[in-house]
Every structure is written in C-alpha cells, then in structure tokens.
Short mmCIF file of C-alpha atoms in Angstrom, two decimals:
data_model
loop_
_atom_site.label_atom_id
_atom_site.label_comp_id
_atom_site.label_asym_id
_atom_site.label_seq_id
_atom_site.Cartn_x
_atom_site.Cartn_y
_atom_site.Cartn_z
CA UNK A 6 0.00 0.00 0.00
CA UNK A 7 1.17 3.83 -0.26
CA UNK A 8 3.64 5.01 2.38
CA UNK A 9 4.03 8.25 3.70
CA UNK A 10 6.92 8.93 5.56
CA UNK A 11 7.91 12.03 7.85
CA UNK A 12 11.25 13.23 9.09
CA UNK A 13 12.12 13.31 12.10
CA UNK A 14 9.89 11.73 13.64
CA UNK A 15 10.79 14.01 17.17
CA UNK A 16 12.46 16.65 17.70
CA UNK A 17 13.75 19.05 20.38
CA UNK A 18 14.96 22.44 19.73
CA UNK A 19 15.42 25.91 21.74
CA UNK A 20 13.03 28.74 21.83
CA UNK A 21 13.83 31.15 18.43
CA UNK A 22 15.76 28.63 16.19
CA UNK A 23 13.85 27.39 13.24
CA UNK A 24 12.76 23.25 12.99
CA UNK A 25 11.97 21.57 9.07
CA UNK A 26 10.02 18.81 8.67
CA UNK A 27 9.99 16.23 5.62
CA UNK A 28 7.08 14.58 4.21
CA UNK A 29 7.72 12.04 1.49
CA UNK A 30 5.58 9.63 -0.99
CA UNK A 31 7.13 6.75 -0.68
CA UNK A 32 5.80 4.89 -3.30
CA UNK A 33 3.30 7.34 -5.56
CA UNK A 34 3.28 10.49 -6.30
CA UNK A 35 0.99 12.81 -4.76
CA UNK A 36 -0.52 15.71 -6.10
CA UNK A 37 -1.81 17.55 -2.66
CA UNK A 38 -0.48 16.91 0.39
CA UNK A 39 -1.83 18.13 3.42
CA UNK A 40 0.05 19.51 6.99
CA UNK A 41 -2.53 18.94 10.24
CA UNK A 42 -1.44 19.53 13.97
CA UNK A 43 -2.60 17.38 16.39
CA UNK A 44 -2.75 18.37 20.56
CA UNK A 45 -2.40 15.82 23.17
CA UNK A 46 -6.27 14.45 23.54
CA UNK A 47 -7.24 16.38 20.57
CA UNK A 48 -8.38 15.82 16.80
CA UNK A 49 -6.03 16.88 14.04
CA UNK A 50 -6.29 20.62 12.91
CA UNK A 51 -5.67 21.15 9.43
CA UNK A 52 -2.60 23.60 8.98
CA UNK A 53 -2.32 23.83 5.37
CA UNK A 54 -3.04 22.41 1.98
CA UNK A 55 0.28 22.31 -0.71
CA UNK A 56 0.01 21.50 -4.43
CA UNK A 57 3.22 20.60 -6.13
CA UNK A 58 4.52 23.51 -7.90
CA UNK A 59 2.62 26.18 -6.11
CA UNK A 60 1.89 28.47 -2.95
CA UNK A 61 -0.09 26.62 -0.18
CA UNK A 62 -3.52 27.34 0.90
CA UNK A 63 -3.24 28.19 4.62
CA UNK A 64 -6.54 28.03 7.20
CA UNK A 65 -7.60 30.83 8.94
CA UNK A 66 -5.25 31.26 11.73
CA UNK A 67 -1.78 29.96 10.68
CA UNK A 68 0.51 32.18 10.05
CA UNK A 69 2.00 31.78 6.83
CA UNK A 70 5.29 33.45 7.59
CA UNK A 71 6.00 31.02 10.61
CA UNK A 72 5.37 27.58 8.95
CA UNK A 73 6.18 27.68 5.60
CA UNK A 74 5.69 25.27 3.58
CA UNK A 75 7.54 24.11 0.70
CA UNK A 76 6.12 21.20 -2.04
CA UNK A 77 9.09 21.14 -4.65
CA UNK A 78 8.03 17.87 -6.14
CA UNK A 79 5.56 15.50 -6.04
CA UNK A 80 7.17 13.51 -3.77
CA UNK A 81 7.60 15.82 -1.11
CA UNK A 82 6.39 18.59 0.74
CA UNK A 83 7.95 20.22 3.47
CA UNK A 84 7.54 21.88 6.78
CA UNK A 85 9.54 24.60 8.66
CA UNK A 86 8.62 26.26 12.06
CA UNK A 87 10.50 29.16 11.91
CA UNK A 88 11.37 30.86 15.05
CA UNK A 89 9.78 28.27 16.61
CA UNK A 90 8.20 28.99 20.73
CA UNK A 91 6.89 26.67 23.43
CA UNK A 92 3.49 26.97 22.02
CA UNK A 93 4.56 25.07 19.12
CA UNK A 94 5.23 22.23 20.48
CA UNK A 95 2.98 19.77 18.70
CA UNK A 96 2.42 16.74 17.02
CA UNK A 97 2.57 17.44 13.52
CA UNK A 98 1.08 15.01 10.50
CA UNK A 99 1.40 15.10 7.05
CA UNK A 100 -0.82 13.29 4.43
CA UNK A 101 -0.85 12.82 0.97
CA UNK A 102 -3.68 12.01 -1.50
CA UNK A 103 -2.53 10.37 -5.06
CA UNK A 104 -5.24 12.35 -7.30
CA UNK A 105 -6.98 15.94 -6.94
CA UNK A 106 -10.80 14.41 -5.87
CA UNK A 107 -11.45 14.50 -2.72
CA UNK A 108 -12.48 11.02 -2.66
CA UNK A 109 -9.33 10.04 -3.19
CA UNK A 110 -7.86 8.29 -0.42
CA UNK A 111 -5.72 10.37 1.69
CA UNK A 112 -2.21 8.21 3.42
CA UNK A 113 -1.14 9.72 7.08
CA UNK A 114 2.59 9.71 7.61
CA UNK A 115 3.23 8.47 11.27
CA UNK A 116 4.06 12.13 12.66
CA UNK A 117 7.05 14.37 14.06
CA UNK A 118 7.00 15.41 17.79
CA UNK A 119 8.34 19.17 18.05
CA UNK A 120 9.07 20.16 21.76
CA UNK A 121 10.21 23.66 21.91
CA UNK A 122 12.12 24.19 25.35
CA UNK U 208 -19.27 24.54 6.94
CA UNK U 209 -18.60 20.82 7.93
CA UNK U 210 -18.29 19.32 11.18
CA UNK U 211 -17.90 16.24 12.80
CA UNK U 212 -19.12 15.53 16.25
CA UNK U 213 -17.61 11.70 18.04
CA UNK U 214 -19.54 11.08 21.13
CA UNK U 215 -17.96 9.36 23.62
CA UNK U 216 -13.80 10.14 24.07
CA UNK U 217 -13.39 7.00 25.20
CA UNK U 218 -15.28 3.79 24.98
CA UNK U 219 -13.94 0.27 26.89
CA UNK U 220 -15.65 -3.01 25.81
CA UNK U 221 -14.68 -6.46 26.98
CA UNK U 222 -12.73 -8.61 24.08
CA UNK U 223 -15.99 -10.50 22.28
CA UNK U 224 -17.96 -7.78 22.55
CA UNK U 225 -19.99 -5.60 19.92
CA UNK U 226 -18.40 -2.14 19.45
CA UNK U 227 -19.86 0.69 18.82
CA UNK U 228 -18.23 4.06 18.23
CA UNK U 229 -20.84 6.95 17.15
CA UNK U 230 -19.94 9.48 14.61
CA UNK U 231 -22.47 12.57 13.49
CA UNK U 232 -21.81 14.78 10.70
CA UNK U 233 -22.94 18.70 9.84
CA UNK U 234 -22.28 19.27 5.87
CA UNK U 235 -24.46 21.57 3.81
CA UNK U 236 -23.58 19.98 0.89
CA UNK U 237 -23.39 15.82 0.22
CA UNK U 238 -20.67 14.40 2.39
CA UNK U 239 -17.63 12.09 2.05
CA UNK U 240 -17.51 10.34 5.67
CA UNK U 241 -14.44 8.42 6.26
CA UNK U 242 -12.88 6.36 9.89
CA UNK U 243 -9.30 6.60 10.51
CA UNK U 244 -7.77 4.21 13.29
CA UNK U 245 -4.60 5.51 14.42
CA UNK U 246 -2.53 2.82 16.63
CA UNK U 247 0.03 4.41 19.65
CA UNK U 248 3.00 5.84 17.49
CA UNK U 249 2.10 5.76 14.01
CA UNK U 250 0.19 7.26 11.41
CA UNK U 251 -3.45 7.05 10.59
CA UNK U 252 -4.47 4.32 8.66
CA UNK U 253 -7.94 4.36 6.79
CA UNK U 254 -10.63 1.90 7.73
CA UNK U 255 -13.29 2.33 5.64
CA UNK U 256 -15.04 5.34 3.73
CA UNK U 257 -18.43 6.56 2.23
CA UNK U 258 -17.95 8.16 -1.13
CA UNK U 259 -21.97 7.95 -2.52
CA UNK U 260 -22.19 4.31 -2.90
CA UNK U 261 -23.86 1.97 -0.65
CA UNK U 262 -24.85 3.13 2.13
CA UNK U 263 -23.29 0.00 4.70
CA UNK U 264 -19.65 0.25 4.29
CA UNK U 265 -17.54 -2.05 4.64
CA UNK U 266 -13.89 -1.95 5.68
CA UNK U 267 -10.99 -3.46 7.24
CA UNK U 268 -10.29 -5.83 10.20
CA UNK U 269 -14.03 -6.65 10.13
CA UNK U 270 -15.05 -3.16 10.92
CA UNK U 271 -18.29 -1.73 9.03
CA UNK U 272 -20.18 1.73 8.92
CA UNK U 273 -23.51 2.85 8.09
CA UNK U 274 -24.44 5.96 6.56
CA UNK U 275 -27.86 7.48 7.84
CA UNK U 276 -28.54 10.89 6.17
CA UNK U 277 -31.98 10.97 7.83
CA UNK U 278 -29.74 10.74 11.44
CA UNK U 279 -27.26 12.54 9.97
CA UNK U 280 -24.39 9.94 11.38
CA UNK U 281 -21.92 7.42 10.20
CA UNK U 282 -21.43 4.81 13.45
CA UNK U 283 -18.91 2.62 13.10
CA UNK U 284 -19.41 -1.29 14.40
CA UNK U 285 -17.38 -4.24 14.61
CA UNK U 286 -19.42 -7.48 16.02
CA UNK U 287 -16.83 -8.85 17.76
CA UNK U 288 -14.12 -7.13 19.52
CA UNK U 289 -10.29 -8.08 19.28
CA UNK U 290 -7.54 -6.85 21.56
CA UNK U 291 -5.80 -5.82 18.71
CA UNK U 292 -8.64 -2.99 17.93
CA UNK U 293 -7.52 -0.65 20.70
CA UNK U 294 -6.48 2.50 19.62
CA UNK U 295 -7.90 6.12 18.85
CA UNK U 296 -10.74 6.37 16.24
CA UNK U 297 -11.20 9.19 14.37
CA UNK U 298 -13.92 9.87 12.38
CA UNK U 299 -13.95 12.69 9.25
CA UNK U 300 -15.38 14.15 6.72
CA UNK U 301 -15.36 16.10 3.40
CA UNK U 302 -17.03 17.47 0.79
CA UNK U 303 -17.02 16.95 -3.13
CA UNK U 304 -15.01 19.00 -4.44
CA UNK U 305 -11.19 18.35 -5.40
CA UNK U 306 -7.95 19.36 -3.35
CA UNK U 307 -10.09 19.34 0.28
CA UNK U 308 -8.58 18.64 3.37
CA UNK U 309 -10.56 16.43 5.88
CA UNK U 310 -12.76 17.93 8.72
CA UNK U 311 -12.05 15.84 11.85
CA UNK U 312 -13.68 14.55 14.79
CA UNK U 313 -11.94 14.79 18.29
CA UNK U 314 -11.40 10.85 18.33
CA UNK U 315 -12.43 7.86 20.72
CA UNK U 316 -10.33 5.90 22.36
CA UNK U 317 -11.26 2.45 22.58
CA UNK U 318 -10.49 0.17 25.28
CA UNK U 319 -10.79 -4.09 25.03
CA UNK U 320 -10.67 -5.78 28.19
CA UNK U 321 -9.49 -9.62 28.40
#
C-alpha cells in the first residue's frame, strides 16, 4: 500500500531557532499533500493544503510566515517552524492524496513530535 | 461549513464484545464520511469510507459503517471485539469537491478488556 513517511519523527529544539520537517511519498506520487497539527487528547487541525509547484492554501489562523511550507516535487512537501516557541510544540502530521478528488484516499505519515524548550 | 461531532472520548468493551463508536456529521452539501484508526505511534491508517455508494460500508479488520442521512451519522461497528482494535478512532469528513482537506472529529479511544 502507499507510504508516507515524515522526518524526524521528534524533535527538540530551543526557543527562536527554526525546525523543518519532511514529508515524502514513498511509493506514488501525490498531487496535494496536506500539513494537520494534532494536541495531546485532541483531533487533528488542518494547517495547510500544498500542491506541487505552487503556494499553499493556509486556514484561517496559521501564520503563513512562521510555517512555511515548501512542495518542490511530487514527492515531497515540506515543513519549517521558523522561530519556533513553546506553544509550538505539537504533534505534527502530514498526508498525501494520489489524485486531486477528494475522494481520493488520503495516506497519514506516522508524525514528528516538536518540543520547543 | 462541515463538522464532525464523536460522542464518547473513550469507549472500553470487553474482548468479544460488539463495538460501537458513534460518529455525526454537519455538511451543507453531500458528504464524504471516512474512519481513521490511528494505533500508539504511528500514522493514521484508513478503515473504511463513504464516497456515494452503498450506504453500509464495509472496511478493514471486520469493521463496518452505516451511513444514515436521515440521522445525519456514520457509526462505526465491529461485532466482535479483538484486543488488537484498541487504539484512537477518528472519524472525518469532506465534501465533493477536489484538493479538500478532511474535517475531523476529536477521536475515541477504545479500550478491550481480556
């Protein structure tokens, strides 16, 4: 079946330095790929929605400037926390769909841990 | 808008037993209603979803769903628990149009007792 992986899958950094995280197609190609955050006891909140080749389509709320994301092919899409705070910390998740419908089904990578100290 | 609405956080059946994990939807428009299991430590994996078709979906590990516009919900059973079924549930949905993200539900965390 399709893989999605994510790099790292934790990661601790200091208050003010920047964090990137990798989301990869393992195994298909994926036209949209989609960054959620996830709180402890919570339901994932969708961040942002990336289509190779272009600008992604952030929700209401996210600040584009702090999490940038980058989807240079169609194999991966990434994920930086720039001057990253405590508040960040999260548990982010990645998934990628194979087509453009949105019946298609989407494939969760397993998720990176960000603990900003 | 869409929503999705899990009731019940966290649901503990003995191993055997029916489960039932209740999932109610809010979509203006048709809806795409999907399950998600996700086990401690890795990714979401997709049980089962409702794209239109037949109403009683059927998915993986012997888990089903059935879609009930007139409730508005999209329950998810499995007749016979396994100890292998605990984890976190989530259910989701979206609409039908291309490039959408999925609306989720706040999970349920199931429980199966020896």
């Amino acid at each position: 079946g399709a893989v999605v992986s994510q790099h790292p899958s934790r990661v601790i950094c200091k208050s003010g330095t920047s964090v990137k995280i990798e989301c990869r197609s393992l195994d298909f190609q994926a036209t949209t790929m989609f960054w959620y955050r996830q709180f402890p006891k919570q339901s994932l909140m969708l961040m942002a929605t990336s289509n190779e080749g272009s600008k992604a389509t952030y929700e209401q709320g996210v600040e584009k400037d702090k999490f940038l994301i980058n989807h240079a092919s169609l194999t991966l899409s990434t994920l930086t926390v720039t001057s990253a705070h405590p508040e960040d910390s999260s548990f982010y998740i990645c998934s990628a769909a194979v087509g453009g419908s949105s019946t298609d089904t989407q494939y969760f990578g397993p998720g990176t841990r960000l603990t900003v100290l | 808008a869409q929503s999705v609405t899990q009731l019940g956080s966290h649901v503990s059946v003995s191993e055997g037993a029916l489960v039932l994990l209740r999932c109610n939807y809010s979509s203006s428009v048709p809806p795409y209603l999907f399950w998600y299991v996700q086990y401690p430590n890795q990714g979401l994996q997709l049980l089962l979803k409702y794209t239109s078709a037949a109403t009683l979906v059927k998915g993986i590990n012997g888990f089903e769903a059935e879609f009930k516009k007139s409730e508005t919900s999209f329950h998810l059973t499995k007749p016979s628990a396994h100890m292998s079924d605990a984890a976190e549930y989530f259910c989701a949905v979206s609409v039908a149009r291309a490039g959408t993200a999925l609306i989720f539900g706040k999970g349920t965390t199931l429980s199966v007792s020896s």
